[in-house]
Coordinates of C-alpha atoms and ligand atoms in Angstrom, one line a residue:
M29 CA 86.2 92.0 83.4
C30 CA 85.5 88.2 81.8
G31 CA 82.8 86.3 82.7
I32 CA 83.5 82.9 84.6
I33 CA 81.2 80.0 85.1
G34 CA 82.0 76.4 86.0
F35 CA 80.2 73.1 86.8
V36 CA 81.1 69.9 88.5
G37 CA 78.4 67.4 89.3
N38 CA 75.7 64.9 87.6
E39 CA 76.8 63.9 83.8
Q40 CA 74.6 66.0 81.8
P41 CA 74.6 68.1 78.4
L42 CA 76.8 70.8 79.7
G43 CA 77.2 73.2 76.6
G44 CA 73.7 74.5 76.9
M45 CA 73.9 75.3 80.8
L46 CA 77.5 76.8 80.4
I47 CA 76.3 78.8 77.3
E48 CA 73.0 80.2 79.1
G49 CA 75.4 81.0 82.0
L50 CA 77.6 83.0 79.6
R51 CA 74.9 85.1 78.1
R52 CA 74.3 86.1 81.4
L53 CA 77.6 87.3 81.9
E54 CA 78.4 88.5 78.7
Y55 CA 78.3 92.3 79.8
R56 CA 81.5 91.5 81.5
G57 CA 83.1 91.1 78.2
Y58 CA 81.9 90.3 75.0
D59 CA 84.9 90.0 72.4
S60 CA 85.2 86.2 72.6
W61 CA 83.8 83.2 74.4
G62 CA 84.9 79.5 75.3
V63 CA 83.6 76.5 77.0
A64 CA 85.6 73.4 78.0
V65 CA 84.2 70.1 79.3
G66 CA 86.2 66.8 80.8
Q67 CA 85.8 63.8 78.9
N68 CA 87.2 60.1 79.5
G69 CA 91.1 61.3 79.0
T70 CA 90.5 64.3 76.8
I71 CA 89.3 67.7 77.4
E72 CA 87.0 69.0 74.7
V73 CA 87.1 72.8 73.9
A74 CA 84.6 75.1 71.7
K75 CA 85.7 78.5 71.7
R76 CA 85.4 81.4 69.1
A77 CA 86.1 85.1 68.6
G78 CA 82.8 87.2 68.4
R79 CA 79.6 87.6 70.4
I80 CA 78.3 84.3 72.5
V81 CA 76.8 81.8 70.1
K82 CA 72.8 81.4 70.3
E83 CA 73.1 77.8 70.0
A84 CA 75.1 75.8 72.2
P85 CA 78.3 74.2 70.8
T86 CA 77.9 70.6 70.2
L87 CA 79.9 69.1 73.2
P88 CA 79.5 65.4 74.5
S89 CA 77.7 65.2 77.9
A90 CA 79.8 65.7 80.9
S91 CA 80.0 66.0 84.6
I92 CA 82.7 68.7 84.7
G93 CA 83.3 71.7 82.5
F94 CA 83.7 75.7 82.7
G95 CA 83.3 78.8 80.4
H96 CA 84.7 82.3 79.7
T97 CA 83.6 85.6 78.1
R98 CA 86.7 87.5 77.3
W99 CA 87.6 91.4 77.5
A100 CA 91.0 91.2 75.7
T101 CA 93.9 92.7 77.7
H102 CA 97.0 90.6 76.4
G103 CA 96.5 89.6 72.6
G104 CA 94.0 90.2 70.0
V105 CA 90.6 89.1 69.7
T106 CA 91.3 86.0 67.7
D107 CA 90.1 82.3 68.2
Q108 CA 93.1 81.0 69.8
N109 CA 93.4 84.0 72.2
A110 CA 90.0 82.9 73.4
H111 CA 89.6 80.8 76.8
P112 CA 90.1 77.9 77.9
H113 CA 93.6 77.5 77.6
V114 CA 95.1 73.8 77.8
D115 CA 98.2 72.8 79.1
C116 CA 100.7 70.6 76.3
S117 CA 99.5 67.2 78.0
G118 CA 95.9 67.9 77.6
R119 CA 95.2 67.2 81.7
F120 CA 94.6 70.7 82.3
A121 CA 92.6 73.9 80.9
V122 CA 92.4 77.1 82.6
I123 CA 90.3 80.5 82.4
H124 CA 91.5 83.5 84.1
N125 CA 90.4 87.0 84.8
G126 CA 92.7 89.7 85.6
I127 CA 96.6 90.8 84.5
I128 CA 99.6 88.8 85.1
E129 CA 101.7 91.5 85.2
N130 CA 105.0 89.0 85.0
F131 CA 103.4 86.8 82.3
R132 CA 106.6 87.8 80.1
K133 CA 109.2 86.3 82.2
L134 CA 107.0 83.5 83.2
R135 CA 106.1 82.5 79.6
Q136 CA 109.9 83.0 78.4
Q137 CA 110.9 80.5 81.4
L138 CA 108.4 78.0 80.4
L139 CA 109.3 78.6 76.7
D140 CA 113.0 77.6 77.8
A141 CA 111.7 74.6 79.4
G142 CA 110.2 73.2 76.1
H143 CA 106.6 74.4 76.5
E144 CA 104.5 75.3 73.5
F145 CA 102.3 78.0 73.4
I146 CA 99.2 78.3 71.3
S147 CA 97.8 81.8 72.0
E148 CA 99.4 85.3 73.0
T149 CA 97.4 85.7 76.0
D150 CA 99.1 85.9 79.5
S151 CA 96.2 83.7 80.7
E152 CA 98.0 80.5 78.9
V153 CA 101.2 80.4 81.1
L154 CA 98.7 79.4 83.8
A155 CA 98.0 76.2 82.2
H156 CA 102.0 75.3 81.6
L157 CA 102.7 76.5 85.2
I158 CA 100.0 74.2 86.8
E159 CA 101.5 71.5 84.4
D160 CA 104.8 71.9 85.6
S161 CA 103.8 72.5 89.2
V162 CA 101.7 69.0 89.3
G163 CA 103.9 67.0 87.3
D164 CA 102.4 63.4 87.7
R165 CA 100.8 63.5 90.6
T166 CA 96.9 62.9 90.5
D167 CA 95.3 63.5 93.9
V168 CA 93.4 66.6 94.8
T169 CA 95.9 67.4 97.9
S170 CA 99.0 67.8 94.9
V171 CA 96.9 69.6 92.7
T172 CA 95.5 72.0 95.4
E173 CA 99.4 72.4 96.4
G174 CA 100.3 73.2 92.6
V175 CA 97.3 75.7 92.4
R176 CA 98.7 77.7 95.7
T177 CA 102.4 77.6 94.5
V178 CA 101.2 79.1 90.8
F179 CA 99.0 81.6 92.7
G180 CA 102.3 82.6 94.5
M181 CA 104.2 83.3 91.6
L182 CA 101.8 85.9 89.6
R183 CA 102.0 89.6 90.2
G184 CA 98.9 91.8 89.5
L185 CA 95.0 91.3 90.6
N186 CA 94.0 88.0 89.2
A187 CA 91.5 84.9 89.2
F188 CA 91.7 81.7 87.6
I189 CA 90.0 78.5 87.6
V190 CA 91.9 74.9 86.9
L191 CA 90.0 71.9 85.3
D192 CA 92.2 69.0 86.2
N193 CA 90.9 66.1 84.1
H194 CA 92.3 63.5 86.2
S195 CA 91.1 64.3 89.4
R196 CA 87.9 65.7 88.1
H197 CA 87.7 68.7 90.1
L198 CA 88.0 72.2 89.6
F199 CA 90.4 74.5 91.6
A200 CA 89.6 78.1 92.2
V201 CA 91.8 81.0 93.8
K202 CA 91.5 84.8 93.5
N203 CA 93.0 88.2 94.1
V204 CA 90.4 90.9 93.9
S205 CA 88.9 90.0 90.7
P206 CA 85.6 88.4 92.3
L207 CA 84.7 84.7 92.4
V208 CA 81.4 83.0 94.0
L209 CA 80.6 79.6 94.9
G210 CA 77.2 77.8 94.9
H211 CA 75.6 74.3 95.0
N212 CA 72.6 72.2 94.6
D213 CA 71.3 68.7 94.5
T214 CA 72.8 68.0 91.1
G215 CA 76.3 69.5 91.7
S216 CA 78.9 72.5 92.7
Y217 CA 79.0 75.8 90.5
I218 CA 81.7 78.6 90.3
A219 CA 81.0 81.8 88.6
S220 CA 82.7 85.5 88.5
D221 CA 79.0 86.9 89.1
S222 CA 76.1 85.4 91.0
L223 CA 73.6 86.5 88.2
A224 CA 75.1 83.4 86.5
L225 CA 73.9 81.2 89.3
V226 CA 70.6 82.9 89.6
E227 CA 68.5 80.0 88.1
H228 CA 70.6 77.2 89.9
V229 CA 71.3 78.0 93.7
D230 CA 69.7 79.5 96.6
D231 CA 72.7 80.6 98.7
V232 CA 76.2 81.8 97.7
H233 CA 79.7 82.1 99.1
Y234 CA 81.7 85.1 98.0
M235 CA 85.3 84.0 97.9
E236 CA 88.0 86.2 99.7
D237 CA 91.4 87.2 98.5
G238 CA 93.9 84.3 98.9
Q239 CA 91.3 81.5 99.1
V240 CA 91.5 78.6 97.2
A241 CA 88.4 76.6 96.3
V242 CA 88.7 72.9 95.6
I243 CA 85.2 71.9 93.8
G244 CA 84.0 68.2 93.6
P245 CA 80.9 66.8 92.6
G246 CA 79.6 66.4 95.8
E247 CA 81.5 69.3 98.2
I248 CA 83.4 72.4 98.0
R249 CA 86.3 72.9 100.1
L250 CA 88.0 76.1 100.9
Y251 CA 91.7 76.2 102.2
N252 CA 93.8 79.8 103.0
H253 CA 96.2 79.9 99.9
E254 CA 99.6 80.7 102.3
S255 CA 99.3 78.5 105.1
G256 CA 97.1 75.5 103.3
D257 CA 94.5 75.3 106.4
Q258 CA 91.2 74.7 105.9
L259 CA 88.3 77.5 105.8
N260 CA 84.7 77.6 106.6
L261 CA 82.2 78.7 103.7
D262 CA 80.0 81.4 104.5
W263 CA 76.9 80.6 102.7
K264 CA 74.9 83.9 102.2
P265 CA 71.4 83.9 100.2
L266 CA 71.1 85.0 96.9
T267 CA 68.6 87.7 96.6
I268 CA 68.5 88.4 93.0
T269 CA 65.6 86.8 91.1
T270 CA 65.4 85.6 87.4
G271 CA 62.5 88.2 87.3
D272 CA 65.1 91.1 87.6
T273 CA 67.3 89.6 85.1
S274 CA 64.7 89.5 82.0
L275 CA 63.9 92.0 79.5
N276 CA 60.4 92.4 80.8
G277 CA 59.0 93.3 77.5
Y278 CA 61.5 96.0 76.5
P279 CA 63.5 95.7 73.3
H280 CA 66.7 96.5 75.4
F281 CA 68.0 96.6 79.1
M282 CA 69.1 100.1 78.1
I283 CA 65.3 101.5 78.0
K284 CA 64.3 98.7 80.7
E285 CA 66.9 100.4 83.3
I286 CA 66.1 104.0 82.0
S287 CA 62.4 103.2 82.4
E288 CA 63.1 101.7 86.1
Q289 CA 64.6 104.8 87.6
P290 CA 61.3 106.5 89.1
D291 CA 61.0 103.3 91.0
V292 CA 64.7 103.2 92.2
I293 CA 64.1 106.6 93.7
R294 CA 61.0 105.8 95.0
R295 CA 62.7 102.6 96.8
I296 CA 65.5 105.1 98.4
V297 CA 62.8 107.8 99.6
T298 CA 60.7 104.9 101.1
D299 CA 62.6 102.3 102.3
G300 CA 66.2 103.0 101.9
I301 CA 66.5 106.3 104.3
E302 CA 68.0 104.8 107.3
P303 CA 71.3 103.6 105.4
V304 CA 71.6 107.3 104.3
R305 CA 71.1 108.6 107.5
G306 CA 74.2 106.4 108.8
L307 CA 75.8 107.7 105.8
A308 CA 75.4 111.5 106.6
E309 CA 76.5 110.7 110.4
L310 CA 80.0 109.2 109.1
I311 CA 80.6 112.6 107.0
R312 CA 79.2 114.6 110.1
E313 CA 82.0 112.8 112.3
S314 CA 84.8 112.7 109.8
Y315 CA 87.8 115.3 109.6
G316 CA 87.6 115.4 105.9
T317 CA 85.1 113.1 103.2
F318 CA 86.8 112.1 100.0
L319 CA 84.3 110.9 97.3
V320 CA 85.7 108.5 94.8
G321 CA 84.3 106.7 91.6
S322 CA 84.9 105.8 88.0
G323 CA 83.3 106.6 84.8
T324 CA 79.9 107.4 85.4
S325 CA 80.2 106.9 89.2
S326 CA 82.7 109.5 89.4
Y327 CA 80.3 112.2 87.6
A328 CA 77.7 111.0 90.4
A329 CA 80.8 111.5 92.8
L330 CA 81.2 115.0 91.4
S331 CA 77.8 116.0 91.4
G332 CA 77.6 115.1 95.5
S333 CA 80.7 117.3 95.8
Y334 CA 78.5 120.2 94.5
L335 CA 75.6 119.2 96.5
F336 CA 77.2 118.8 99.8
S337 CA 78.7 122.3 99.1
R338 CA 75.1 124.0 98.2
I339 CA 73.1 122.1 100.6
A340 CA 75.0 121.3 103.6
R341 CA 77.8 124.1 103.1
R342 CA 80.3 121.1 103.7
H343 CA 83.5 120.7 101.5
V344 CA 84.0 116.9 100.2
N345 CA 86.5 116.2 98.2
F346 CA 86.5 114.5 94.6
N347 CA 88.7 112.5 92.5
V348 CA 88.4 109.6 90.0
G349 CA 89.4 106.2 91.2
S350 CA 92.7 106.0 88.9
E351 CA 93.9 109.4 90.2
F352 CA 93.3 108.8 94.0
K353 CA 96.6 107.4 94.7
Y354 CA 98.5 110.5 93.3
Q355 CA 96.5 112.6 96.1
E356 CA 95.9 110.3 99.1
H357 CA 98.7 111.7 101.1
F358 CA 96.5 113.8 103.4
L359 CA 94.2 110.8 104.4
T360 CA 94.5 110.0 108.0
D361 CA 92.4 107.6 110.3
R362 CA 89.8 110.5 110.8
S363 CA 89.2 110.4 107.1
L364 CA 86.1 109.1 105.3
V365 CA 86.5 108.0 101.9
V366 CA 83.2 107.4 100.2
A367 CA 83.5 104.7 97.0
L368 CA 80.6 104.8 94.7
S369 CA 80.4 101.8 92.2
Q370 CA 77.7 100.3 90.4
S371 CA 79.3 96.7 90.3
G372 CA 81.5 97.1 93.4
E373 CA 84.2 95.4 91.3
T374 CA 86.0 98.2 89.8
A375 CA 89.7 97.9 89.9
D376 CA 90.7 101.6 90.0
V377 CA 88.3 102.0 93.0
I378 CA 89.3 98.9 94.7
E379 CA 93.0 100.0 94.5
A380 CA 91.8 103.4 95.8
V381 CA 90.2 101.9 99.0
M382 CA 92.9 99.9 99.7
A383 CA 95.4 102.6 100.0
A384 CA 92.7 104.6 102.0
K385 CA 92.4 101.6 104.3
E386 CA 96.4 101.5 104.7
R387 CA 96.2 105.1 105.9
G388 CA 93.7 104.2 108.2
A389 CA 90.5 105.9 106.7
K390 CA 87.2 104.8 107.1
I391 CA 85.6 103.5 104.1
A392 CA 81.6 104.2 103.1
A393 CA 80.4 102.7 99.9
L394 CA 77.6 103.4 97.5
V395 CA 77.4 100.3 95.9
N396 CA 74.9 98.2 93.7
V397 CA 75.9 94.8 94.2
P398 CA 75.6 93.3 97.6
G399 CA 78.4 90.8 98.5
S400 CA 80.7 92.6 96.0
T401 CA 84.2 93.2 96.6
L402 CA 83.8 96.8 97.3
D403 CA 80.8 95.9 99.7
R404 CA 82.7 93.6 101.7
M405 CA 85.7 96.0 102.1
A406 CA 83.5 98.6 103.4
D407 CA 83.2 99.7 107.0
Y408 CA 79.7 100.6 106.1
S409 CA 77.6 100.3 102.6
V410 CA 74.7 101.8 101.1
H411 CA 73.0 99.7 99.3
L412 CA 71.5 101.5 95.8
N413 CA 68.7 98.5 95.6
A414 CA 68.3 99.6 91.9
G415 CA 68.5 95.8 90.6
P416 CA 70.6 94.3 88.3
E417 CA 72.1 96.8 85.8
Q418 CA 72.6 94.5 82.8
C419 CA 73.1 97.3 80.0
V420 CA 76.8 98.0 79.8
L421 CA 76.1 101.5 80.3
S422 CA 75.1 102.8 83.7
T423 CA 71.9 104.8 84.0
K424 CA 69.6 103.9 87.1
A425 CA 72.8 103.4 89.0
Y426 CA 73.8 106.7 88.4
V427 CA 70.5 108.3 89.2
A428 CA 70.5 106.3 92.5
K429 CA 74.0 107.6 93.7
V430 CA 73.2 111.1 93.3
A431 CA 69.8 110.9 95.0
I432 CA 71.5 109.1 98.0
L433 CA 74.2 112.0 98.1
L434 CA 71.3 114.5 97.5
L435 CA 69.6 113.0 100.9
A436 CA 72.6 112.4 102.6
A437 CA 73.4 116.5 102.1
H438 CA 70.1 117.5 103.1
I439 CA 70.5 115.2 106.2
L440 CA 73.3 116.4 107.1
N441 CA 71.7 120.0 107.1
G442 CA 68.8 119.0 109.0
S443 CA 66.6 119.4 106.0
E444 CA 65.8 115.4 105.4
H445 CA 62.1 116.4 104.6
A446 CA 63.0 118.9 102.1
G447 CA 65.6 116.3 100.3
R448 CA 62.9 114.0 100.4
E449 CA 60.5 116.3 98.9
I450 CA 62.9 116.9 96.1
L451 CA 63.3 113.1 95.3
W452 CA 59.6 112.7 94.9
Q453 CA 59.4 115.8 92.4
S454 CA 62.3 114.0 90.6
V455 CA 60.1 110.8 90.2
D456 CA 57.4 112.8 88.7
G457 CA 60.1 114.6 86.3
I458 CA 61.7 111.6 85.5
E459 CA 58.1 110.0 84.4
R460 CA 57.1 113.0 82.4
L461 CA 60.2 112.5 80.5
L462 CA 59.5 108.6 79.6
S463 CA 55.7 109.6 78.5
P464 CA 55.4 108.8 74.8
I465 CA 55.3 112.4 74.0
A466 CA 58.3 113.4 75.7
S467 CA 60.3 110.0 74.1
D468 CA 58.8 111.0 70.4
H469 CA 60.2 114.5 70.8
I470 CA 63.9 113.0 71.9
R471 CA 63.5 110.4 69.0
N472 CA 62.7 113.5 66.6
V473 CA 65.9 115.2 68.2
A474 CA 67.9 112.4 67.7
S475 CA 66.9 112.2 64.0
Q476 CA 68.4 115.6 63.7
I477 CA 71.6 114.7 65.1
V478 CA 72.2 111.3 64.1
D479 CA 74.5 112.2 60.9
R480 CA 76.8 114.5 62.9
D481 CA 80.2 113.7 64.2
H482 CA 80.4 115.8 67.1
C483 CA 78.3 117.2 69.8
F484 CA 79.2 119.6 72.5
I485 CA 77.6 119.7 75.9
I486 CA 77.6 122.3 78.6
G487 CA 76.5 122.8 82.0
R488 CA 77.5 125.2 85.0
G489 CA 77.3 124.2 88.8
L490 CA 75.2 121.4 89.5
S491 CA 74.6 120.8 85.7
Y492 CA 78.4 120.5 85.0
P493 CA 78.9 116.9 86.3
T494 CA 75.2 116.4 84.3
A495 CA 77.2 117.3 80.9
L496 CA 80.1 115.4 81.7
E497 CA 77.8 112.2 82.2
S498 CA 75.6 113.3 79.2
A499 CA 78.6 113.3 77.2
L500 CA 79.5 109.9 78.0
K501 CA 76.3 108.3 78.0
I502 CA 76.0 109.7 74.0
K503 CA 79.5 109.1 72.9
E504 CA 79.7 105.4 74.4
V505 CA 76.6 104.1 73.1
S506 CA 76.4 106.0 69.6
Y507 CA 80.1 106.6 68.9
I508 CA 79.3 110.2 68.4
H509 CA 81.8 112.3 69.8
A510 CA 80.4 114.0 72.6
E511 CA 82.1 116.3 74.9
G512 CA 81.1 117.8 78.0
F513 CA 82.5 120.8 79.7
A514 CA 82.0 123.5 82.1
G515 CA 80.2 126.2 80.5
G516 CA 82.5 128.9 81.6
E517 CA 85.4 127.0 80.0
L518 CA 84.0 127.4 76.4
K519 CA 85.8 130.6 75.8
H520 CA 89.1 129.1 76.7
G521 CA 89.3 126.8 73.8
V522 CA 86.5 124.7 73.1
I523 CA 84.6 127.2 71.0
A524 CA 87.1 126.7 68.2
L525 CA 85.2 123.5 67.4
I526 CA 82.2 125.0 66.8
D527 CA 81.1 124.9 63.2
T528 CA 77.7 125.3 61.2
G529 CA 75.1 122.9 62.5
T530 CA 77.3 121.5 65.5
P531 CA 74.7 120.2 67.9
A532 CA 75.5 121.7 71.5
I533 CA 73.1 120.6 74.4
V534 CA 72.9 123.5 76.8
F535 CA 71.5 122.4 80.4
S536 CA 70.1 125.3 81.8
P537 CA 67.7 124.9 84.9
L538 CA 66.2 127.9 86.7
D539 CA 69.1 128.2 88.9
E540 CA 71.7 130.6 89.4
T541 CA 73.6 129.4 86.2
R542 CA 71.0 130.4 84.1
D543 CA 71.9 133.7 82.6
D544 CA 75.5 132.6 82.1
I545 CA 74.8 129.3 80.7
L546 CA 72.5 131.1 78.1
S547 CA 75.1 133.3 77.3
G548 CA 77.4 130.8 76.7
A549 CA 74.5 129.2 74.5
M550 CA 74.4 132.7 72.7
E551 CA 78.2 132.5 71.7
M552 CA 77.9 129.1 70.5
K553 CA 74.9 130.0 68.2
S554 CA 76.7 132.8 66.7
R555 CA 79.2 130.5 65.2
G556 CA 76.8 128.4 63.6
A557 CA 75.9 125.7 66.6
V558 CA 72.2 124.3 66.8
I559 CA 71.5 124.8 70.2
I560 CA 69.3 121.8 72.1
G561 CA 68.2 123.6 75.5
V562 CA 67.3 121.0 78.3
S563 CA 65.3 123.3 80.6
P564 CA 61.9 124.0 82.3
E565 CA 61.4 127.3 80.3
D566 CA 61.9 128.0 76.8
D567 CA 64.4 130.3 75.4
E568 CA 64.8 132.5 72.4
V569 CA 68.3 131.0 71.9
F570 CA 67.4 127.2 72.0
D571 CA 66.7 126.3 68.2
I572 CA 65.2 123.0 70.0
H573 CA 63.8 122.9 73.4
V574 CA 63.5 119.4 75.6
P575 CA 61.4 120.4 78.6
V576 CA 62.0 119.3 81.8
A577 CA 60.4 119.8 85.2
D578 CA 61.6 122.4 87.8
V579 CA 63.0 120.1 90.4
G580 CA 65.5 122.7 92.1
D581 CA 68.6 120.6 93.4
G582 CA 67.1 117.5 91.9
S583 CA 68.0 118.7 88.2
P584 CA 71.2 116.4 88.1
I585 CA 68.6 113.4 88.3
V586 CA 65.9 114.9 86.2
N587 CA 68.2 116.1 83.2
V588 CA 70.6 113.4 82.6
V589 CA 67.5 111.6 81.3
P590 CA 67.0 113.1 78.3
A591 CA 70.6 112.3 77.4
Q592 CA 70.1 109.0 78.2
L593 CA 67.0 108.9 76.1
L594 CA 69.0 110.7 73.2
G595 CA 71.7 108.2 73.4
Y596 CA 69.7 105.1 73.3
Q597 CA 67.7 106.5 70.3
L598 CA 71.1 107.6 68.3
A599 CA 72.3 104.1 68.9
L600 CA 69.2 102.4 67.1
M601 CA 69.3 104.9 64.5
R602 CA 72.9 104.0 63.9
N603 CA 71.9 100.1 63.9
L604 CA 74.1 99.6 67.1
D605 CA 73.3 97.4 70.1
P606 CA 72.8 100.0 72.9
D607 CA 73.1 97.0 75.4
K608 CA 76.9 96.0 74.4
P609 CA 79.0 99.0 73.0
R610 CA 82.3 98.0 71.4
N611 CA 85.3 97.6 73.3
L612 CA 83.5 98.1 76.8
A613 CA 82.7 96.0 79.7
K614 CA 80.3 96.2 82.7
S615 CA 82.9 95.3 85.6
V616 CA 86.3 96.8 84.8
T617 CA 88.0 94.5 87.1
V618 CA 91.6 95.4 85.6
K619 CA 93.5 98.7 86.2
Ligands
F6R22 C1 79.3 104.4 81.7 C2 79.7 103.2 82.4 C3 81.3 103.1 83.1 C4 81.0 102.7 84.7 C5 82.6 102.5 85.4 C6 82.4 102.4 86.8 O1 78.1 104.2 81.1 O2 78.8 102.2 82.7 O3 81.9 104.4 83.2 O4 80.4 104.0 85.5 O5 83.2 101.6 84.7 O6 81.9 101.3 86.9 P1 81.4 101.1 88.5 O7 80.1 102.2 88.9 O8 80.6 99.8 88.4 O9 82.4 101.0 89.6

């Protein structure tokens, strides 16, 4: 989590550039922000709790500076706890992404040695540790050594950057948390995500774990943290454009990205088949395949386990990233782990992949961000090609993952043509839901449930993961408590919560689940629920019918769209920002 951007180069009013970069990264964390620039002898800091300001803070022109958006882990959301943090001498400023697991002990040692702390964060120990470790030495080599020493003292997954106002360099190092380097005629850049650099550089170097970057005005040098050996930079073209990252006339990224879903699937069926064939081959060769992901990616993975079962007659295991390590014991060097992640940075998924690698398993990734940590760790990657997803809620990456898994299942089954056909039908099905008439209907449904506290969502079979994902979309953006569950589980407890007027969304595709799911709907209706049926055909049990196309096994791709739209409308009606719900961040790089 947390967004980072830094610059060393020509003197200029850096405040505006840093704030603009932070705005692009705000989706990574948005409870506070801060920037610092190095001046003659002093470091000027502007930082505050709350969303990033529209106007750049007044900071003097400078040739070195960096900025940070925070997602709080240690210490409340306050001005003091916002980054950057400065050491006692005022020479070093530090920004950090991650969690320093042993920070309490380090903080105590520093307090005992007389350091004064301003914040409650784990991050502030870094400023004081660097101060101690570098001492009076001012040359770049000594500061590099100091950074290596401090990095060696940390436990946990961390990336940090030090601004040294004497040598006027930035020093960066990372373990799992991502950092990317770039440069142009005016200077050198560092960021936690290439999105922040899209306007400035053409090529980027993705830092590997344990690499230390020393960033000066005209050059960037790279070292191995343990040996101190100098390393080569591996520049790769930055393929994102500013066009991909703008709103393009939409009021919010959420609705922009929902509307892009037909194109995302079109790209998979036209240009994206070859990598999916490779994935199907890996699954065929493996002695056991395990799908893993977190949040929305976990529901795409769960959908995949159903799709492989019904289409390819293949048992594919599934677990969420954070639980994987408790179930990894049977993995061998013939196992395949397919890790799903929009960002490619989710710590729970990265940790699962690391554990699987230790057991010799092969790793395939379904990932949207090329060059991300997961992409680089995987033996084989299928890129979603969905374009940058900037709304904190995942929408288009979800349908891309499900579409790829559906296609892979068909390829495995020898029925690629049928798989492509379903995806084309799904494109049409989503487009119909995006029409003005369908959108008005969803707005109307939203107006009927906007004041409710709870909403229940049921599905069976393929529609069970859709129910879970739909509940997540609605709750995280509207803060209405939405709970998704398997239709058959209704009578095992949840039905106790149904009351007069409780909205209940029922996924009822024209498949083998229809009769049973409609019975479940009837049981809820008898207890006062208002039944919202998402189905190609109306039924007497539905109080409200949301018509969707009949796309067979493509139903998880199409049927989630009404829930995405419903969540969006509910957020607008409740005056909430659909792109940045409270307490969330786009890249969850802490465990
Ligand atoms: C929900 C959402 C999250 C992410 C989860 C995993 O809308 O966005 O649940 O799906 O944090 O993120 P990725 O896919 O980047 O690994």
